[in-house]
Amino acid sequence: MFRRISPLLLLLLTWILIRVTGSAAQGSDMWYPHTYEPGTSINLFSSWNGVSADEGFVVSLPSEWVLNTATGVRQAHRHVTLDVVNLSNGQYLLLPSEPLRRTYDIILQVVTSEDDTFWDSRFSIAPAVKVGSTYVPDEIHVRRGELRSKSSTNSGYALAFEKGFNSLHIQPPLLEILLDSHTLEFWVRTTALDVVILSTWNGATDSPYPIEFMIDPQGRMRYYRNTIGHHVTLATESPVADGTWHHVALVYDAETDWTQLYIDGSIADSLLDPAGIHLSGRYPVALGGRVGELETEFVGELDELRLWPAARTALQIHATMQQESPQGSAFILDFESRESFRSFREGNAIRYRIPGGPSFGPLVHSFRGIAFDEGVTLTWEDEDPRSEAFLIERSEDGLEFEGLTRIKRSSLSTPWSYTDLEVPNRVVFYRLIQETRDRPPRMVGTIKLGLAPESDPPPAEIVGNYPNPFNPRTSITYEIRESQHLKLSIIDLSGHLVAVLVDRQHEPGTFETSWDANELPSGTYFVRLQGLNGTVQTRQILLTK
């Protein structure tokens, strides 16, 4: 017997769903990396179900980017050819070789600009509608995304494969451990589709093998094994071939018969398999293809290949995935020295080495503060899935701190933020402390902020905006007391420029301008007024959608 759900409970469930699905760059219909390195290739994924696109798609990218290829994938992994027509100013038309209906994926491989002036880059994709001789996006089904550029700080080396390269083979005696409990880890970056990355299989249908990793035609990571006619597979739900670094871990526990696949420290799929992985013999491992293949189809980079003689836990994987060459592994290839390449059967393996690799920087970073008329807003970015909460402390002298608040994790999104509206002094210190479930509280950092001293009315002042909160348009009023050149702009929580509304000479008086934030996500923004003698004023505003 079904019970009727109360309106209050239904509203709560709806709110939770919005919080979970609306806060991350990934969703059931879209997947793209949160950040990217300028000048690299990345993949943007969108899944379409029940949306007809007989006329193709209209894609809008930053004007400095280039759409390299577009791939359509139907059910059963069947590719559909998409011709790319460059329209103008970052807009492209994708023309399919057959009607796209029911369920299919669109995968865009783009080359980002090496000189990205703007921190945030936006793109959109929508079914095309033909109006006369012109193709326009179908606004009802348009999908938008936003990525953030992040310059690489890498100083090491990685293993890189290109078209025409041969697979590399690790000597078999080193890998007898694959026959018992083990954990295999590696980092990978690629935009290639339907390619083998790492394998112990020679390609013969009747040959058993313990491990094969590949990127499927939809960009997802898949693990296969065959134990005497018993085939099993594990797969990620979301694409991995997006052009950014991902950590992959495969855990096999011979005592419990569980096999688990981890991506970036989080479990992606698991399997209870009593048939197990019990195989006899020694198995070579090929990188960039299958065992014995001469030419690889894989194009991308690998780094920090590690093999552990035990079934590692999620906490153990978390603890070492961001470490370079951690102690305790039975076998490791970091590609930093010539010693790493002595494990390969091929004598020329070192020529595959290039500068680069994943960045092992802090998972919690970019702690900063923005002072405005009413107080201070603190922001920071958190890429550590272990974070449970953050403590914020405040001090007037930088020595004695008092607790302000404890913010619990509500989603996996970044950045985090907190606004202090009761600043006690014109100079203030803030301290950020991270709480996790597997270690003592850790101090992230301390910042010092100076607020402008109280004085006579400034030569230019933000009066306010109406409405506030707003959706998606608001009017901003400002007052000029002395003739001067003024710049009125919008910045986001991270302090990055979003829009310039006014940049001209003014005479004394009261002025008004408007801002339309239709294409921006909900959240806190700041109006910034720069005027005479470099004076700066800011006011907090709130966009709610």
Coordinates of C-alpha atoms in Angstrom, one line a residue:
M1 CA 0.0 0.0 0.0
F2 CA 1.4 3.4 -1.0
R3 CA 1.2 6.4 1.3
R4 CA 0.7 9.9 0.0
I5 CA 3.8 12.0 0.2
S6 CA 3.3 15.3 2.1
P7 CA 3.9 18.5 0.2
L8 CA 6.6 19.5 2.7
L9 CA 8.5 16.3 2.2
L10 CA 8.2 16.6 -1.6
L11 CA 9.5 20.1 -1.4
L12 CA 12.5 18.9 0.7
L13 CA 13.3 16.1 -1.7
T14 CA 13.1 18.6 -4.6
W15 CA 15.5 21.0 -2.9
I16 CA 18.0 18.2 -2.2
L17 CA 17.9 17.1 -5.8
I18 CA 18.6 20.6 -7.0
R19 CA 21.5 20.9 -4.6
V20 CA 23.0 17.7 -5.7
T21 CA 22.6 18.0 -9.4
G22 CA 23.0 21.7 -9.8
S23 CA 26.2 22.3 -8.0
A24 CA 28.8 20.3 -10.0
A25 CA 30.1 20.6 -13.5
Q26 CA 29.0 17.0 -14.1
G27 CA 25.5 15.7 -14.4
S28 CA 23.5 13.0 -16.0
D29 CA 23.4 15.0 -19.3
M30 CA 26.7 16.8 -19.3
W31 CA 30.3 16.0 -18.4
Y32 CA 33.3 18.2 -18.7
P33 CA 36.4 18.9 -16.6
H34 CA 36.2 21.5 -13.9
T35 CA 39.6 22.9 -14.8
Y36 CA 41.9 22.6 -17.8
E37 CA 45.5 23.6 -18.7
P38 CA 45.6 26.3 -21.4
G39 CA 46.8 25.1 -24.8
T40 CA 45.7 21.5 -24.3
S41 CA 43.0 19.3 -25.9
I42 CA 40.0 18.5 -23.8
N43 CA 36.7 16.6 -24.4
L44 CA 33.2 17.9 -23.7
F45 CA 30.5 15.3 -23.3
S46 CA 26.7 15.6 -23.6
S47 CA 24.1 12.8 -23.5
W48 CA 20.8 13.2 -25.3
N49 CA 17.7 11.1 -24.7
G50 CA 14.5 11.8 -26.6
V51 CA 15.7 15.0 -28.1
S52 CA 15.7 15.0 -31.9
A53 CA 18.5 16.7 -33.7
D54 CA 17.7 16.2 -37.4
E55 CA 19.3 19.5 -38.3
G56 CA 22.4 18.8 -36.2
F57 CA 23.8 20.9 -33.4
V58 CA 25.0 24.5 -32.9
V59 CA 28.1 24.7 -30.6
S60 CA 29.4 27.9 -29.1
L61 CA 33.0 28.0 -27.8
P62 CA 35.3 30.8 -26.6
S63 CA 36.5 32.5 -29.8
E64 CA 40.1 31.6 -29.1
W65 CA 39.3 27.8 -28.9
V66 CA 39.2 25.5 -31.9
L67 CA 36.7 22.6 -32.3
N68 CA 39.0 19.8 -33.5
T69 CA 36.5 16.9 -34.0
A70 CA 32.9 16.1 -33.1
T71 CA 31.8 12.5 -32.5
G72 CA 28.3 11.1 -32.3
V73 CA 27.8 7.8 -30.5
R74 CA 24.5 5.9 -30.8
Q75 CA 23.4 3.0 -28.6
A76 CA 25.6 -0.1 -28.9
H77 CA 28.6 2.2 -29.3
R78 CA 27.9 2.9 -33.0
H79 CA 29.6 6.0 -34.3
V80 CA 27.8 8.6 -36.3
T81 CA 29.8 10.9 -38.5
L82 CA 29.4 14.6 -37.7
D83 CA 30.7 17.2 -40.2
V84 CA 31.9 20.4 -38.6
V85 CA 31.1 23.7 -40.2
N86 CA 32.8 26.8 -38.8
L87 CA 30.2 29.6 -38.7
S88 CA 31.9 32.6 -37.0
N89 CA 33.2 33.9 -33.7
G90 CA 33.5 30.6 -32.0
Q91 CA 30.2 29.1 -33.3
Y92 CA 30.1 25.8 -35.1
L93 CA 27.4 23.7 -36.9
L94 CA 27.5 19.9 -36.5
L95 CA 25.8 18.1 -39.4
P96 CA 25.1 14.4 -38.7
S97 CA 25.3 11.8 -41.5
E98 CA 22.0 10.3 -40.2
P99 CA 19.1 11.6 -38.0
L100 CA 20.0 11.6 -34.3
R101 CA 17.0 10.4 -32.3
R102 CA 16.4 8.4 -29.1
T103 CA 19.6 8.0 -27.1
Y104 CA 23.0 9.2 -28.3
D105 CA 26.1 11.1 -27.0
I106 CA 27.9 14.0 -28.6
I107 CA 31.7 14.3 -27.8
L108 CA 33.5 17.5 -28.7
Q109 CA 37.3 17.5 -28.8
V110 CA 38.5 21.1 -28.5
V111 CA 41.9 22.7 -28.4
T112 CA 42.0 25.5 -25.8
S113 CA 43.9 28.7 -26.2
E114 CA 47.5 28.9 -24.9
D115 CA 46.9 32.5 -23.8
D116 CA 43.6 32.4 -21.9
T117 CA 43.0 35.9 -20.7
F118 CA 39.9 35.0 -18.8
W119 CA 39.8 32.6 -15.8
D120 CA 36.4 31.2 -16.7
S121 CA 35.5 29.9 -20.1
R122 CA 31.9 29.1 -21.2
F123 CA 30.5 26.9 -23.9
S124 CA 27.1 25.7 -25.0
I125 CA 25.5 23.1 -27.3
A126 CA 22.0 22.8 -28.5
P127 CA 20.0 21.1 -31.3
A128 CA 20.0 23.3 -34.4
V129 CA 16.9 24.9 -35.8
K130 CA 16.9 26.1 -39.4
V131 CA 15.3 29.6 -39.8
G132 CA 15.4 30.4 -43.5
S133 CA 19.0 29.7 -44.5
T134 CA 20.4 30.2 -41.0
Y135 CA 20.9 27.7 -38.2
V136 CA 20.2 28.9 -34.7
P137 CA 20.3 27.0 -31.3
D138 CA 17.1 25.5 -29.9
E139 CA 16.9 27.5 -26.7
I140 CA 14.5 25.0 -25.1
H141 CA 17.2 22.3 -25.1
V142 CA 20.4 24.4 -24.8
R143 CA 23.0 23.1 -22.4
R144 CA 25.7 25.3 -21.0
G145 CA 29.0 24.7 -19.1
E146 CA 31.8 26.7 -17.6
L147 CA 35.4 25.6 -17.1
R148 CA 38.3 27.3 -15.3
S149 CA 41.8 27.6 -16.6
K150 CA 44.6 26.3 -14.4
S151 CA 48.2 26.6 -15.4
S152 CA 50.3 23.5 -14.9
T153 CA 52.9 23.5 -12.1
N154 CA 54.4 20.2 -13.2
S155 CA 58.1 19.7 -13.0
G156 CA 58.5 15.9 -13.5
Y157 CA 58.1 13.5 -16.4
A158 CA 55.4 11.2 -17.8
L159 CA 55.1 8.5 -20.4
A160 CA 53.5 9.8 -23.7
F161 CA 52.1 7.8 -26.6
E162 CA 51.4 9.2 -30.0
K163 CA 49.9 7.7 -33.3
G164 CA 52.4 5.3 -34.8
F165 CA 54.2 4.5 -31.5
N166 CA 54.6 0.9 -30.5
S167 CA 53.1 -0.6 -27.3
L168 CA 55.7 -1.0 -24.4
H169 CA 56.0 -4.3 -22.6
I170 CA 56.9 -4.7 -18.9
Q171 CA 58.9 -7.8 -18.2
P172 CA 56.7 -10.7 -16.8
P173 CA 58.8 -11.8 -13.8
L174 CA 58.0 -8.5 -12.0
L175 CA 54.2 -9.2 -12.2
E176 CA 53.7 -12.6 -10.5
I177 CA 51.9 -10.6 -7.8
L178 CA 48.9 -10.3 -10.2
L179 CA 48.0 -13.9 -9.3
D180 CA 47.1 -13.0 -5.6
S181 CA 45.5 -10.0 -3.8
H182 CA 46.8 -6.8 -5.3
T183 CA 46.2 -3.2 -6.1
L184 CA 47.2 -1.7 -9.5
E185 CA 47.3 2.1 -9.7
F186 CA 48.2 4.6 -12.4
W187 CA 47.5 8.2 -13.6
V188 CA 46.2 8.7 -17.2
R189 CA 45.4 11.7 -19.4
T190 CA 43.8 11.3 -22.8
T191 CA 41.1 12.4 -25.2
A192 CA 41.3 9.2 -27.2
L193 CA 38.1 7.0 -27.6
D194 CA 37.8 3.2 -28.1
V195 CA 41.5 2.5 -27.2
V196 CA 43.4 0.1 -25.0
I197 CA 45.5 1.7 -22.3
L198 CA 47.0 -1.2 -20.4
S199 CA 46.6 -4.9 -20.9
T200 CA 47.9 -8.4 -20.1
W201 CA 45.9 -9.9 -23.1
N202 CA 47.4 -11.0 -26.4
G203 CA 44.1 -10.6 -28.3
A204 CA 43.4 -14.3 -28.8
T205 CA 39.7 -15.1 -27.9
D206 CA 40.6 -18.3 -26.0
S207 CA 43.5 -16.8 -24.0
P208 CA 42.8 -16.0 -20.3
Y209 CA 44.1 -12.7 -18.9
P210 CA 43.9 -11.0 -15.5
I211 CA 43.8 -7.3 -16.5
E212 CA 42.8 -5.0 -19.4
F213 CA 42.0 -1.3 -19.2
M214 CA 40.5 0.6 -22.1
I215 CA 38.6 3.8 -22.9
D216 CA 35.3 2.8 -24.6
P217 CA 33.7 4.8 -27.5
Q218 CA 31.8 7.0 -25.0
G219 CA 35.0 8.0 -23.1
R220 CA 34.4 5.8 -20.0
M221 CA 37.0 3.7 -18.4
R222 CA 36.5 -0.1 -18.6
Y223 CA 38.3 -3.0 -16.9
Y224 CA 38.1 -6.5 -18.3
R225 CA 39.4 -9.9 -17.4
N226 CA 38.9 -13.5 -18.6
T227 CA 39.5 -16.5 -16.3
I228 CA 39.1 -19.6 -18.4
G229 CA 36.0 -18.5 -20.3
H230 CA 34.6 -16.5 -17.4
H231 CA 34.6 -12.8 -18.6
V232 CA 33.9 -9.9 -16.2
T233 CA 33.9 -6.2 -16.6
L234 CA 33.8 -3.1 -14.5
A235 CA 33.1 0.5 -15.8
T236 CA 32.9 4.1 -14.7
E237 CA 29.5 5.8 -14.9
S238 CA 31.0 9.1 -16.3
P239 CA 33.7 9.7 -19.0
V240 CA 37.3 9.7 -18.1
A241 CA 38.8 10.7 -21.5
D242 CA 38.3 14.5 -21.0
G243 CA 41.9 15.6 -21.4
T244 CA 42.7 16.0 -17.7
W245 CA 44.6 13.8 -15.3
H246 CA 42.7 11.0 -13.6
H247 CA 43.9 8.5 -11.0
V248 CA 42.8 4.9 -11.6
A249 CA 43.0 2.1 -9.0
L250 CA 42.0 -1.6 -9.4
V251 CA 41.7 -3.6 -6.2
Y252 CA 41.4 -7.4 -6.1
D253 CA 40.9 -9.2 -2.8
A254 CA 41.6 -12.9 -3.1
E255 CA 40.2 -13.6 0.3
T256 CA 36.8 -12.0 -0.3
D257 CA 36.6 -12.4 -4.1
W258 CA 35.7 -8.7 -4.4
T259 CA 37.1 -6.6 -7.3
Q260 CA 36.8 -2.8 -7.1
L261 CA 37.5 0.0 -9.6
Y262 CA 38.3 3.5 -8.2
I263 CA 38.5 6.8 -10.1
D264 CA 40.2 9.8 -8.5
G265 CA 39.9 8.1 -5.1
S266 CA 36.2 7.3 -5.3
I267 CA 34.8 3.8 -6.0
A268 CA 33.2 3.7 -9.5
D269 CA 32.2 0.0 -9.7
S270 CA 32.6 -3.3 -7.8
L271 CA 32.1 -7.0 -8.4
L272 CA 31.8 -10.1 -6.2
D273 CA 33.2 -12.9 -8.3
P274 CA 33.6 -16.3 -6.6
A275 CA 35.3 -17.6 -9.8
G276 CA 38.1 -15.2 -8.9
I277 CA 41.2 -14.3 -10.8
H278 CA 43.1 -17.5 -10.0
L279 CA 45.3 -18.0 -13.0
S280 CA 48.6 -19.7 -13.4
G281 CA 51.6 -18.5 -15.3
R282 CA 53.4 -15.2 -15.8
Y283 CA 51.7 -12.3 -17.6
P284 CA 53.5 -9.4 -19.3
V285 CA 51.8 -6.1 -19.2
A286 CA 51.6 -3.9 -22.3
L287 CA 51.2 -0.1 -22.0
G288 CA 49.5 1.7 -24.9
G289 CA 47.9 -1.4 -26.4
R290 CA 47.6 -5.2 -26.1
V291 CA 50.5 -7.7 -25.6
G292 CA 52.3 -8.2 -28.9
E293 CA 50.7 -5.3 -30.8
L294 CA 53.1 -3.4 -32.9
E295 CA 51.3 -0.1 -33.3
T296 CA 49.2 1.6 -30.6
E297 CA 45.9 3.4 -31.1
F298 CA 46.2 5.0 -27.7
V299 CA 47.2 8.7 -27.7
G300 CA 47.8 10.1 -24.3
E301 CA 50.0 10.1 -21.2
L302 CA 50.6 7.7 -18.3
D303 CA 52.4 8.3 -15.0
E304 CA 53.0 6.8 -11.5
L305 CA 52.3 3.1 -12.4
R306 CA 52.2 1.2 -9.0
L307 CA 51.5 -2.4 -8.0
W308 CA 50.9 -3.2 -4.4
P309 CA 51.0 -6.8 -2.9
A310 CA 47.7 -6.3 -1.1
A311 CA 44.0 -5.3 -1.5
R312 CA 44.3 -1.7 -0.4
T313 CA 41.4 0.2 1.2
A314 CA 39.8 3.4 0.1
L315 CA 41.6 5.3 2.9
Q316 CA 45.0 3.9 1.9
I317 CA 44.4 4.9 -1.8
H318 CA 43.5 8.4 -0.7
A319 CA 46.5 8.7 1.5
T320 CA 49.0 7.9 -1.3
M321 CA 47.4 8.8 -4.6
Q322 CA 48.7 12.4 -4.3
Q323 CA 52.2 11.3 -3.2
E324 CA 55.1 10.8 -5.6
S325 CA 56.6 7.3 -5.3
P326 CA 55.1 6.3 -1.9
Q327 CA 56.8 3.6 0.1
G328 CA 55.4 0.1 0.3
S329 CA 54.6 -0.7 -3.3
A330 CA 56.1 -3.9 -4.8
F331 CA 56.7 -2.3 -8.1
I332 CA 56.6 1.4 -9.3
L333 CA 57.3 3.2 -12.5
D334 CA 57.5 7.0 -12.0
F335 CA 59.4 7.7 -15.3
E336 CA 61.6 10.2 -13.5
S337 CA 64.9 8.3 -14.0
R338 CA 66.4 5.9 -16.4
E339 CA 65.9 3.2 -13.8
S340 CA 62.2 3.2 -14.6
F341 CA 62.8 2.3 -18.2
R342 CA 64.9 -0.8 -17.4
S343 CA 61.7 -2.7 -16.6
F344 CA 60.6 -2.5 -20.3
R345 CA 61.4 -5.1 -22.9
E346 CA 61.9 -2.3 -25.5
G347 CA 65.3 -0.7 -25.2
N348 CA 64.2 2.6 -26.6
A349 CA 61.3 3.2 -24.1
I350 CA 62.9 6.3 -22.7
R351 CA 62.2 8.2 -25.9
Y352 CA 58.5 8.1 -24.8
R353 CA 59.3 10.3 -21.8
I354 CA 58.1 13.9 -21.8
P355 CA 58.1 16.7 -19.2
G356 CA 54.8 16.8 -17.3
G357 CA 52.6 14.6 -15.2
P358 CA 49.8 15.1 -12.7
S359 CA 50.1 17.9 -10.2
F360 CA 50.4 16.7 -6.6
G361 CA 49.5 20.1 -5.1
P362 CA 47.4 20.7 -2.0
L363 CA 43.8 19.4 -2.3
V364 CA 42.5 22.5 -0.3
H365 CA 43.9 25.7 -1.8
S366 CA 43.2 29.3 -2.9
F367 CA 42.2 30.6 0.6
R368 CA 41.5 34.3 0.1
G369 CA 39.3 37.1 1.3
I370 CA 37.4 39.9 -0.4
A371 CA 36.6 43.0 1.7
F372 CA 33.4 45.0 0.9
D373 CA 31.4 47.7 2.5
E374 CA 29.4 45.5 4.9
G375 CA 32.1 43.0 5.8
V376 CA 34.4 40.3 4.4
T377 CA 33.8 37.2 2.2
L378 CA 36.2 34.3 2.5
T379 CA 36.6 31.7 -0.3
W380 CA 38.6 28.6 -0.8
E381 CA 38.7 25.6 -3.1
D382 CA 38.5 22.0 -1.9
E383 CA 39.3 19.0 -4.1
D384 CA 39.7 16.6 -1.2
P385 CA 36.7 14.1 -1.0
R386 CA 37.6 13.4 2.6
S387 CA 36.7 16.9 3.8
E388 CA 33.8 16.8 6.3
A389 CA 33.8 20.4 7.5
F390 CA 35.9 23.6 7.8
L391 CA 36.4 25.7 10.9
I392 CA 36.9 29.5 10.5
E393 CA 38.6 31.5 13.2
R394 CA 39.2 35.3 13.5
S395 CA 41.8 37.4 15.2
E396 CA 42.5 41.1 15.6
D397 CA 46.2 40.7 16.2
G398 CA 47.1 37.5 14.4
L399 CA 48.0 35.7 17.7
E400 CA 44.8 35.0 19.6
F401 CA 42.0 33.5 17.4
E402 CA 38.4 32.9 18.3
G403 CA 36.1 30.4 16.5
L404 CA 33.5 32.0 14.1
T405 CA 31.7 29.1 12.6
R406 CA 31.9 25.4 11.5
I407 CA 30.7 24.8 7.9
K408 CA 29.7 21.2 7.0
R409 CA 30.1 19.7 3.6
S410 CA 26.8 20.0 1.7
S411 CA 28.0 19.0 -1.8
L412 CA 31.2 18.2 -3.7
S413 CA 31.3 21.6 -5.4
T414 CA 34.0 24.2 -5.0
P415 CA 34.7 26.9 -4.1
W416 CA 33.5 27.2 -0.5
S417 CA 32.6 30.6 1.0
Y418 CA 31.7 32.4 4.2
T419 CA 30.7 36.0 4.8
D420 CA 31.6 37.8 8.0
L421 CA 29.3 40.8 8.5
E422 CA 30.6 41.7 12.0
V423 CA 34.3 42.6 11.4
P424 CA 35.5 44.1 14.7
N425 CA 38.5 46.2 13.4
R426 CA 40.0 47.8 10.3
V427 CA 42.7 45.1 10.2
V428 CA 41.6 41.4 10.7
F429 CA 43.1 37.9 10.4
Y430 CA 41.3 34.8 9.4
R431 CA 42.4 31.2 9.8
L432 CA 41.0 28.1 8.0
I433 CA 41.1 24.6 9.5
Q434 CA 40.1 21.4 7.6
E435 CA 38.3 18.5 9.3
T436 CA 38.4 15.0 7.8
R437 CA 37.2 11.6 8.9
D438 CA 40.6 9.9 8.9
R439 CA 43.1 12.4 10.5
P440 CA 43.3 15.3 13.1
P441 CA 42.1 18.8 12.1
R442 CA 44.7 20.5 9.7
M443 CA 45.3 24.2 9.3
V444 CA 45.0 25.3 5.7
G445 CA 46.3 28.8 6.0
T446 CA 46.0 32.3 7.5
I447 CA 45.2 35.6 5.7
K448 CA 45.4 39.2 6.8
L449 CA 43.0 41.8 5.4
G450 CA 43.0 45.6 5.8
L451 CA 39.8 47.4 5.5
A452 CA 39.7 51.1 4.4
P453 CA 39.6 53.5 7.4
E454 CA 36.4 55.6 8.0
S455 CA 36.6 59.0 6.4
D456 CA 34.6 61.8 4.7
P457 CA 32.2 60.7 2.0
P458 CA 34.2 59.3 -1.0
P459 CA 34.2 61.1 -4.3
A460 CA 32.2 58.1 -5.8
E461 CA 30.0 55.7 -4.0
I462 CA 27.7 52.7 -4.8
V463 CA 24.3 53.6 -3.5
G464 CA 22.8 50.1 -4.0
N465 CA 21.1 47.7 -6.4
Y466 CA 17.5 46.7 -6.9
P467 CA 16.2 44.1 -6.7
N468 CA 18.6 42.2 -4.5
P469 CA 18.5 39.2 -4.5
F470 CA 17.7 39.2 -8.3
N471 CA 17.0 36.9 -11.2
P472 CA 18.5 37.5 -13.7
R473 CA 18.6 41.3 -14.0
T474 CA 19.3 44.1 -11.5
S475 CA 19.8 47.9 -11.6
I476 CA 22.8 49.4 -9.9
T477 CA 22.8 53.0 -8.7
Y478 CA 26.0 55.0 -8.0
E479 CA 26.7 58.6 -7.0
I480 CA 29.5 60.8 -8.3
R481 CA 30.6 63.8 -6.1
E482 CA 33.7 64.8 -8.2
S483 CA 34.4 64.8 -11.9
Q484 CA 36.4 61.6 -12.7
H485 CA 36.8 58.5 -14.8
L486 CA 35.0 55.6 -13.3
K487 CA 35.0 51.8 -13.9
L488 CA 32.1 49.7 -12.7
S489 CA 32.6 46.0 -12.9
I490 CA 31.3 42.6 -11.5
I491 CA 33.6 40.1 -9.9
D492 CA 32.7 36.6 -8.6
L493 CA 33.5 34.9 -5.2
S494 CA 37.0 34.0 -6.4
G495 CA 37.8 37.6 -7.3
H496 CA 37.8 37.1 -11.0
L497 CA 36.3 39.6 -13.5
V498 CA 32.9 38.6 -14.8
A499 CA 31.7 41.8 -16.6
V500 CA 32.6 45.5 -17.1
L501 CA 29.4 47.6 -17.0
V502 CA 30.8 51.1 -17.1
D503 CA 34.2 52.5 -18.1
R504 CA 34.1 56.3 -18.9
Q505 CA 34.4 59.8 -17.7
H506 CA 31.6 61.1 -15.3
E507 CA 30.5 64.5 -14.1
P508 CA 28.9 64.8 -10.6
G509 CA 25.4 63.3 -10.3
T510 CA 23.5 60.1 -9.7
F511 CA 23.7 57.4 -12.3
E512 CA 22.1 54.0 -12.9
T513 CA 23.2 50.9 -15.0
S514 CA 21.8 47.4 -15.3
W515 CA 23.4 44.0 -15.3
D516 CA 21.9 40.9 -16.9
A517 CA 23.3 37.6 -15.4
N518 CA 21.1 35.3 -17.5
E519 CA 24.0 33.0 -18.5
L520 CA 25.7 32.8 -15.1
P521 CA 25.0 30.4 -12.2
S522 CA 23.3 31.4 -9.0
G523 CA 25.6 32.7 -6.2
T524 CA 27.2 35.7 -4.6
Y525 CA 28.8 38.4 -6.8
F526 CA 30.4 41.8 -6.1
V527 CA 29.9 45.2 -7.7
R528 CA 33.2 46.9 -7.8
L529 CA 33.6 50.7 -8.4
Q530 CA 37.1 52.1 -9.2
G531 CA 37.4 55.8 -9.2
L532 CA 39.5 58.9 -8.3
N533 CA 43.0 58.3 -6.9
G534 CA 42.6 54.5 -7.2
T535 CA 39.8 54.3 -4.6
V536 CA 37.8 51.1 -4.8
Q537 CA 34.4 50.3 -3.4
T538 CA 32.6 46.9 -3.4
R539 CA 29.1 45.8 -2.6
Q540 CA 27.8 42.3 -2.3
I541 CA 24.8 41.1 -4.5
L542 CA 23.0 37.8 -4.8
L543 CA 21.8 36.0 -7.9
T544 CA 19.1 33.4 -7.3
K545 CA 17.7 31.2 -10.1

